[in-house]
Short mmCIF file of C-alpha atoms and ligand atoms in Angstrom, two decimals:
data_model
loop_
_atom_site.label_atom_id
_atom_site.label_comp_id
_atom_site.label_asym_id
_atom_site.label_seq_id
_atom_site.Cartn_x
_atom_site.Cartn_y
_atom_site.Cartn_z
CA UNK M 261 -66.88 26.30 -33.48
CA UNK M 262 -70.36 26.40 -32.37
CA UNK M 263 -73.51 27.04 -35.03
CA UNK M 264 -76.78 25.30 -36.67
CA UNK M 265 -76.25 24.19 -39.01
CA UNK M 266 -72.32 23.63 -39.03
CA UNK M 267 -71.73 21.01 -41.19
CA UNK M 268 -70.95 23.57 -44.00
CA UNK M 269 -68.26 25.24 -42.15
CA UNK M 270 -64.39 25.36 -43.42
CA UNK M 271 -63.33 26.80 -40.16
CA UNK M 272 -61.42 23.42 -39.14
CA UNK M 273 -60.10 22.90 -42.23
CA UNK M 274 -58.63 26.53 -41.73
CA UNK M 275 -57.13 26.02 -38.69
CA UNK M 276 -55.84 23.08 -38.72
CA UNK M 277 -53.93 24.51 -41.68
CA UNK M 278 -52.57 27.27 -39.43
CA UNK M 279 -52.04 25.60 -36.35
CA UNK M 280 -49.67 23.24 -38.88
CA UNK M 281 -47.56 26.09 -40.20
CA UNK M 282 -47.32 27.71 -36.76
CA UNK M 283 -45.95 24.72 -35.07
CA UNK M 284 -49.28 24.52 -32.75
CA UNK M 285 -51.06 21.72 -31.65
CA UNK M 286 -54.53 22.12 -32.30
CA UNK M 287 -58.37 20.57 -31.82
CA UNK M 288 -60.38 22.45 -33.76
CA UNK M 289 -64.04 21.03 -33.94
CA UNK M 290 -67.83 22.18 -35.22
CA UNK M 291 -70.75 22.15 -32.18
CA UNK M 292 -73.72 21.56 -33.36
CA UNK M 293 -75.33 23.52 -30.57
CA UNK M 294 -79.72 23.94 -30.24
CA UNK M 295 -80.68 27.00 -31.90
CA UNK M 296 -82.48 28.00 -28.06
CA UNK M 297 -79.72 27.33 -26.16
CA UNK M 298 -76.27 27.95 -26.89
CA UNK M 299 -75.23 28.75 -23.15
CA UNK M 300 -75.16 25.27 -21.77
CA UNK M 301 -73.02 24.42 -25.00
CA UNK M 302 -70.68 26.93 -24.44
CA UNK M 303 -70.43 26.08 -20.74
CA UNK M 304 -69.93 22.71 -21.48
CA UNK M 305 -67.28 23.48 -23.96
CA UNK M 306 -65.18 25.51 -21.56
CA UNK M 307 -65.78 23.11 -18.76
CA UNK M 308 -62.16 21.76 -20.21
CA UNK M 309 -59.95 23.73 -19.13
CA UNK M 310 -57.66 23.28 -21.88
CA UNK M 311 -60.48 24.87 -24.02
CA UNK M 312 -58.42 28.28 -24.86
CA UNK M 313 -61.54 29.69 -27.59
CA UNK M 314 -64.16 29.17 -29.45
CA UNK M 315 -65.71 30.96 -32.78
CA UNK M 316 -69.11 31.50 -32.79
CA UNK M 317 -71.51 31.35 -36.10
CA UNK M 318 -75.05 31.70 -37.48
CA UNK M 319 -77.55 32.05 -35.11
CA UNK M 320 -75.31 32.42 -32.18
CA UNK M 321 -73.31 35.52 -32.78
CA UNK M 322 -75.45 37.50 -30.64
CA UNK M 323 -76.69 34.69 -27.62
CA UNK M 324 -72.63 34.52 -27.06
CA UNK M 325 -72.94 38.84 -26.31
CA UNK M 326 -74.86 37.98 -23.25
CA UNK M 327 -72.68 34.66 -22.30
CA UNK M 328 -69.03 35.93 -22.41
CA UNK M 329 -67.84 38.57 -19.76
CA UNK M 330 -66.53 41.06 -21.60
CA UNK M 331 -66.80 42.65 -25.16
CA UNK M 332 -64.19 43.90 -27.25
CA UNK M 333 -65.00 47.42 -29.48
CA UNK M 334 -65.40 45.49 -32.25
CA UNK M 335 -68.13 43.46 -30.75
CA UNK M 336 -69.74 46.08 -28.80
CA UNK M 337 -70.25 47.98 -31.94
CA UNK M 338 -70.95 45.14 -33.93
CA UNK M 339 -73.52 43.85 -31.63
CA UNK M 340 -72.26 40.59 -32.62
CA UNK M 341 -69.45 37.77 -31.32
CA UNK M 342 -67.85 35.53 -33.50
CA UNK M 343 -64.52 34.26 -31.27
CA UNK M 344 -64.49 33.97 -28.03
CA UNK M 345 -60.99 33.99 -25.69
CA UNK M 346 -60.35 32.55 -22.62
CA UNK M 347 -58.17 34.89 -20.76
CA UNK M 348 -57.47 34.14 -16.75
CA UNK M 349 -60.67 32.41 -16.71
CA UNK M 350 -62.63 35.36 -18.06
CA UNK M 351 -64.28 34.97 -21.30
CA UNK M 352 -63.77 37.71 -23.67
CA UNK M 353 -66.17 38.03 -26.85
CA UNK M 354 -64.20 39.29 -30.00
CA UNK M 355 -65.56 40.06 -33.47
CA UNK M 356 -63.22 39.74 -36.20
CA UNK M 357 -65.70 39.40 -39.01
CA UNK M 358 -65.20 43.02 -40.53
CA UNK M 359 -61.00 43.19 -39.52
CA UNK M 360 -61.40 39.57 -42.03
CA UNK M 361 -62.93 42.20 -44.79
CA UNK M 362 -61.08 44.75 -44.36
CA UNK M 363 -57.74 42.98 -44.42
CA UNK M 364 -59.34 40.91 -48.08
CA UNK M 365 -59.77 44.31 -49.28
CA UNK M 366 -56.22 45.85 -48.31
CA UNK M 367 -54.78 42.65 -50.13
CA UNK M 368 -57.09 43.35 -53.52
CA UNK M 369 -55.45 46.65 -53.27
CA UNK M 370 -59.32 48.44 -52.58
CA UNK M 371 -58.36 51.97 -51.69
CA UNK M 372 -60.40 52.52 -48.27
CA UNK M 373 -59.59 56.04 -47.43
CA UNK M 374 -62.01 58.47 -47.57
CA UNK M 375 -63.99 55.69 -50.01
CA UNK M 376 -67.80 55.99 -50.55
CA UNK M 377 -69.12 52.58 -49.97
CA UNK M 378 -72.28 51.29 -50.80
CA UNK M 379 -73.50 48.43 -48.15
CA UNK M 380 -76.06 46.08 -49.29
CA UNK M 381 -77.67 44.16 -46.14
CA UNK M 382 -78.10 44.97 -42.34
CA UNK M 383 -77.58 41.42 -41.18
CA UNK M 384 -74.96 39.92 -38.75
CA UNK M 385 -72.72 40.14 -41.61
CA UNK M 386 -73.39 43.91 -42.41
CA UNK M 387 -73.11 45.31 -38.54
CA UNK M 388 -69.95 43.53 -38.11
CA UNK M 389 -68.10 45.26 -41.53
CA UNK M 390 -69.11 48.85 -40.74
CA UNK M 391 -67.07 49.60 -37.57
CA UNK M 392 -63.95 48.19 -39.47
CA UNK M 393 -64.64 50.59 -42.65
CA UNK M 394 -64.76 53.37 -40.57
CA UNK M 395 -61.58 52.65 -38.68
CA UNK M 396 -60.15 52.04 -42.27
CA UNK M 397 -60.94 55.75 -43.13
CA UNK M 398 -63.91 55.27 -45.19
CA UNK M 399 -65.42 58.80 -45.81
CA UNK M 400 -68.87 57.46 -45.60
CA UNK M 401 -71.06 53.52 -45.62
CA UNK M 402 -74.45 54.29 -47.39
CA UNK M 403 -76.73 51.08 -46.27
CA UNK M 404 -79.58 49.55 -48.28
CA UNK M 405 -81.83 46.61 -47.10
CA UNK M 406 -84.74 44.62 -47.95
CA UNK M 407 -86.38 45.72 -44.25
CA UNK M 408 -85.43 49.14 -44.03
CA UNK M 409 -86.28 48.79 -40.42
CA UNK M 410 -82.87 46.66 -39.88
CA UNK M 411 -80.89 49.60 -41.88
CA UNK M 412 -82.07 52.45 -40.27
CA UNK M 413 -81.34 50.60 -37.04
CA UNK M 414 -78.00 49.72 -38.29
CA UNK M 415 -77.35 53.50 -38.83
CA UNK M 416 -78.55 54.15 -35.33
CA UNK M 417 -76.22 52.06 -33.81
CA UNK M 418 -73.60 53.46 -36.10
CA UNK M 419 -74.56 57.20 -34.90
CA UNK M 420 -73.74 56.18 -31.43
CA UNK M 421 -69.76 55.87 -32.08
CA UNK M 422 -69.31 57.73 -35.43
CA UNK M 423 -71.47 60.65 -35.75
CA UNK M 424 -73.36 60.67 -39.81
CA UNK M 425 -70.84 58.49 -41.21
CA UNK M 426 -73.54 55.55 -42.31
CA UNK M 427 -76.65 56.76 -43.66
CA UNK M 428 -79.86 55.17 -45.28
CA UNK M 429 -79.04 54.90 -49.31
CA UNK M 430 -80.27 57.06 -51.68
CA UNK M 431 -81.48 55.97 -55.18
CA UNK M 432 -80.90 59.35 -56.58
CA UNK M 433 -77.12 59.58 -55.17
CA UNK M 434 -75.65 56.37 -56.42
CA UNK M 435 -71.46 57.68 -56.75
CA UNK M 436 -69.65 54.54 -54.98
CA UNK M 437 -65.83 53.71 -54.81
CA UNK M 438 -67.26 50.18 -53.27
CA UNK M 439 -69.79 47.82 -53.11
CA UNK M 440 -69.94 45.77 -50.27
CA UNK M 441 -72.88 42.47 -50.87
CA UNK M 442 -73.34 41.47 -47.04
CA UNK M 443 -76.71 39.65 -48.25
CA UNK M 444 -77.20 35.86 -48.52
CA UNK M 445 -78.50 36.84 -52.32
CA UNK M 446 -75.53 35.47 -54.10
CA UNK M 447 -76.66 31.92 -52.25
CA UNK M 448 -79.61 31.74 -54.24
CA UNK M 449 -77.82 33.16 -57.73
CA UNK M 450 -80.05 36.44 -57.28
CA UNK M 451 -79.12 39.83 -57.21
CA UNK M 452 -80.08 43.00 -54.94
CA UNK M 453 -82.91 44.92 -56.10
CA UNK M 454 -81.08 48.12 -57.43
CA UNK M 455 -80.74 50.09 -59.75
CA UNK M 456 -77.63 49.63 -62.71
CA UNK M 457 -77.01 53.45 -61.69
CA UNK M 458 -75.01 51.93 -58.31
CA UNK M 459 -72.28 50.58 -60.85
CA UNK M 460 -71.95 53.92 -62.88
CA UNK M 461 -68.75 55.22 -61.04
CA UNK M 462 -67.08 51.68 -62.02
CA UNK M 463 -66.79 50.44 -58.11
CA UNK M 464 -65.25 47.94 -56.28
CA UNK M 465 -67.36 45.10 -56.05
CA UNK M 466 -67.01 42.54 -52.86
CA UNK M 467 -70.13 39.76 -51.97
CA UNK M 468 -69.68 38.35 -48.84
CA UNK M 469 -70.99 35.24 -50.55
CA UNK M 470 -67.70 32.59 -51.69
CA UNK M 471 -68.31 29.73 -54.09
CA UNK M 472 -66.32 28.00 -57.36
CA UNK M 473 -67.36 30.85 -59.49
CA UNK M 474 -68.10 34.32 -60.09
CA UNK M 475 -70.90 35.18 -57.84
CA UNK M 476 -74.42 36.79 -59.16
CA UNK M 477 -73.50 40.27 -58.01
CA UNK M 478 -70.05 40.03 -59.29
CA UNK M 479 -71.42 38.77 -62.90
CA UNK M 480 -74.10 41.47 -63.00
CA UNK M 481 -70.66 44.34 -61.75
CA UNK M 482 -68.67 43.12 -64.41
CA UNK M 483 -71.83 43.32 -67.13
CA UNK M 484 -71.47 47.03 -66.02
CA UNK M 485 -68.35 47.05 -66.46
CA UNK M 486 -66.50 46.93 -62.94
CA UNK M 487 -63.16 45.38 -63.13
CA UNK M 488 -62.35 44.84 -59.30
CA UNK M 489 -64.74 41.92 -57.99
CA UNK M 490 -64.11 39.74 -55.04
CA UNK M 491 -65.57 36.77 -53.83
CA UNK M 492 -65.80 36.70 -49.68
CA UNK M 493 -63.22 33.52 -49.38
CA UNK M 494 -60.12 35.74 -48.61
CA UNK M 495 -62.75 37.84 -45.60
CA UNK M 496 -63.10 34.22 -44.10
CA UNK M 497 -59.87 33.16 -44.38
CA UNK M 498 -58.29 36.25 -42.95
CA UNK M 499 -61.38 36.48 -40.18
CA UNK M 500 -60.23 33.23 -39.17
CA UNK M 501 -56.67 34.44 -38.99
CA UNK M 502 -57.07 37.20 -36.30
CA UNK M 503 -59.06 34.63 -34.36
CA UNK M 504 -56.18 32.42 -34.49
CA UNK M 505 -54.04 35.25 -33.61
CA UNK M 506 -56.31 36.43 -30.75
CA UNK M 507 -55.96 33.02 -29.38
CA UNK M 508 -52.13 32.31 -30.21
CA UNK M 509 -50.71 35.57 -30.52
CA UNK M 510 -49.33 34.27 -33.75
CA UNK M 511 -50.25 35.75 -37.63
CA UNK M 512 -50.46 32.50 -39.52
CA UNK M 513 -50.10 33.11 -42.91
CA UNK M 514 -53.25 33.59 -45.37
CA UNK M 515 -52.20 33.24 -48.61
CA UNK M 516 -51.36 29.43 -48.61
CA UNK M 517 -54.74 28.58 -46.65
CA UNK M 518 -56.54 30.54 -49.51
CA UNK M 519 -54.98 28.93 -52.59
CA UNK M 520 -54.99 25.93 -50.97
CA UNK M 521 -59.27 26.79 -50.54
CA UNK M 522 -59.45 27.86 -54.01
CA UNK M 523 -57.93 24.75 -55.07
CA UNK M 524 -59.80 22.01 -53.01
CA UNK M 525 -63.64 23.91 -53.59
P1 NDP T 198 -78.19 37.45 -41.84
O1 NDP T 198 -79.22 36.38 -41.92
O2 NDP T 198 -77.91 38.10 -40.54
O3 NDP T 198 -78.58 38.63 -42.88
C1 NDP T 198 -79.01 38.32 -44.17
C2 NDP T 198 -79.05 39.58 -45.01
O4 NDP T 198 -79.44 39.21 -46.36
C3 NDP T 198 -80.09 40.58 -44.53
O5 NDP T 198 -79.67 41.89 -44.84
C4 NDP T 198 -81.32 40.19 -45.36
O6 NDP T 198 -82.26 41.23 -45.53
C5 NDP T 198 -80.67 39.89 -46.68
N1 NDP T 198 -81.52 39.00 -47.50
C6 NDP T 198 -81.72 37.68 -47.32
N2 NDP T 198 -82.58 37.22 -48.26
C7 NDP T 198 -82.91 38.28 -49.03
C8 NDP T 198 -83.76 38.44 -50.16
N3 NDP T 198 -84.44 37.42 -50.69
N4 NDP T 198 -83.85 39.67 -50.71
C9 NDP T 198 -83.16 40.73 -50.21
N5 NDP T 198 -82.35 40.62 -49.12
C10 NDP T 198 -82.23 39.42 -48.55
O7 NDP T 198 -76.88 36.80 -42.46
P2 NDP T 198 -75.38 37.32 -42.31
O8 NDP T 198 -75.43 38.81 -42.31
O9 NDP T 198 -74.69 36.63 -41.22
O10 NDP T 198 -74.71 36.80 -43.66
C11 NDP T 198 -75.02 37.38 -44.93
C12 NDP T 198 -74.19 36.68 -46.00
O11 NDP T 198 -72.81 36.94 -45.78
C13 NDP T 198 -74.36 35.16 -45.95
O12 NDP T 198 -74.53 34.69 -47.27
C14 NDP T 198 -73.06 34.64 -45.41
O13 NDP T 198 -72.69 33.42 -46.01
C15 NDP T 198 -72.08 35.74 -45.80
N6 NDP T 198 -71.01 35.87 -44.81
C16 NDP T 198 -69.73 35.70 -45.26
C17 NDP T 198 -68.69 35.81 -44.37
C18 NDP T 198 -67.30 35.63 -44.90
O14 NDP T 198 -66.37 35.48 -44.08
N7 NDP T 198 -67.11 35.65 -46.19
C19 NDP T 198 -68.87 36.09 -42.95
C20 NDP T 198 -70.27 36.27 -42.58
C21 NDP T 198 -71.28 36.14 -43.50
P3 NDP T 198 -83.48 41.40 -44.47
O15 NDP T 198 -82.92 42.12 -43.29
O16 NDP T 198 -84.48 42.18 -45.23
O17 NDP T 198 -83.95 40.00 -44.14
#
């Protein structure tokens, strides 16, 4: 896995744990590559030729666009790569960071079809979600951000492959079946800047954010009384699974990588 920093990644720790229940023998290992040049670490990664893949992290999801030969839909719309696969010595770039959500939000039973979804944050994070929503069957992602520059770019981009389904939020609007947090807010134990009115329709609640506890947004949801809140752990676990798959065409199972997470953290 190449990033900067990397030392806070769980990634090996993940699949390790899947490569042991499929039967796979795996090296799994963080890059610390330099934030300017992420090419000559990738090349020097894939120099072995036993190197089958790589995930990609913060800052590099979108360098690794320009360095592999070949985008998926998922990364094309996302704009962003986070797995690379080595496929008759073509590199194809992948993005399985919003198949990771999706699938955390099929297994909290989060009814996607046709859902109004709020989206909080136009980073990496956010552009990789949104074309997974709308191939859930989301009737609509409404997208706030601190630099409403990066949203309304966000719902250019989505324009381009799903005509009006994201559009800027709208304080006056506020009726949500989900939340999505896809800022680093939780991080720092703050909370967007919106109104309580997003919570009146009792939403779903997901942060992207995963720690021991209850993140900010999900403490502030459940003082408004939502009932459904979900930490980001089961998104990176299962994002991490379809990279694994992509690279093994093998489904390791989730659930024992997750408790075992939840346990250990
Ligand atoms: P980016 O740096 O690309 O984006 C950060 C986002 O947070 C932007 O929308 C940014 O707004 C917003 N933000 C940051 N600080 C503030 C602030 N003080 N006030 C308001 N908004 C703020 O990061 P990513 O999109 O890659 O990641 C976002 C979060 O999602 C991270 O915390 C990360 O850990 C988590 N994540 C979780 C994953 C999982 O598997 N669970 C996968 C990927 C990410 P602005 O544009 O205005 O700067």
């Amino acid at each position: 896995m190449f990033g900067n920093p990397i030392e806070q990644s769980k990634s090996p720790i993940i699949h390790s744990m899947f490569a042991q229940q499929c039967g796979i023998k795996l090296s799994y290992t963080k890059r610390l590559a330099p934030v300017d040049d992420f090419s000559s670490s990738a090349n020097e990664f894939f120099e072995q030729s036993n190197a089958i893949g790589a995930n990609v992290t913060m800052p590099f999801k979108h360098a690794a666009m320009t360095w592999v030969d070949k985008l998926s839909k998922q990364a094309g719309r996302a704009g962003a790569v986070n797995t690379i696969i080595r496929r008759n010595n073509k590199f194809i770039g992948d993005n399985t960071d919003g198949i990771g959500l999706v699938a955390d939000l099929i297994q909290h039973e989060v009814e996607l079809n046709e859902a109004k979804v709020l989206l909080i944050g136009a980073g990496g994070a956010a552009k990789g979600a949104v074309p997974a929503l709308i191939e859930a069957g989301v009737r609509s992602v409404e997208i706030y951000n601190r630099s409403i520059d990066k949203a309304e770019l966000l719902v250019a981009a989505v324009d381009k492959y799903a005509n009006k389904k994201a559009s800027l939020y709208q304080a006056d609007v506020n009726q949500y079946d989900l939340i999505i947090n896809a800022t680093s807010l939780s991080l720092h134990g703050q909370i967007p800047d919106l109104p309580a009115s997003i919570f009146t329709q009792q939403p779903a609640i997901y942060d992207m954010v995963y720690q021991s506890s209850a993140t900010a947004f999900m403490v502030e949801a459940k003082k408004q009384a939502c009932n459904t809140l979900v930490d980001g752990l089961g998104m990176l676990v299962n994002q991490a699974a379809e990279s694994f798959y992509l690279w093994f065409d093998v489904r390791p199972d989730t659930n024992a990588v997750l408790e075992y997470l939840r346990r250990a953290y």
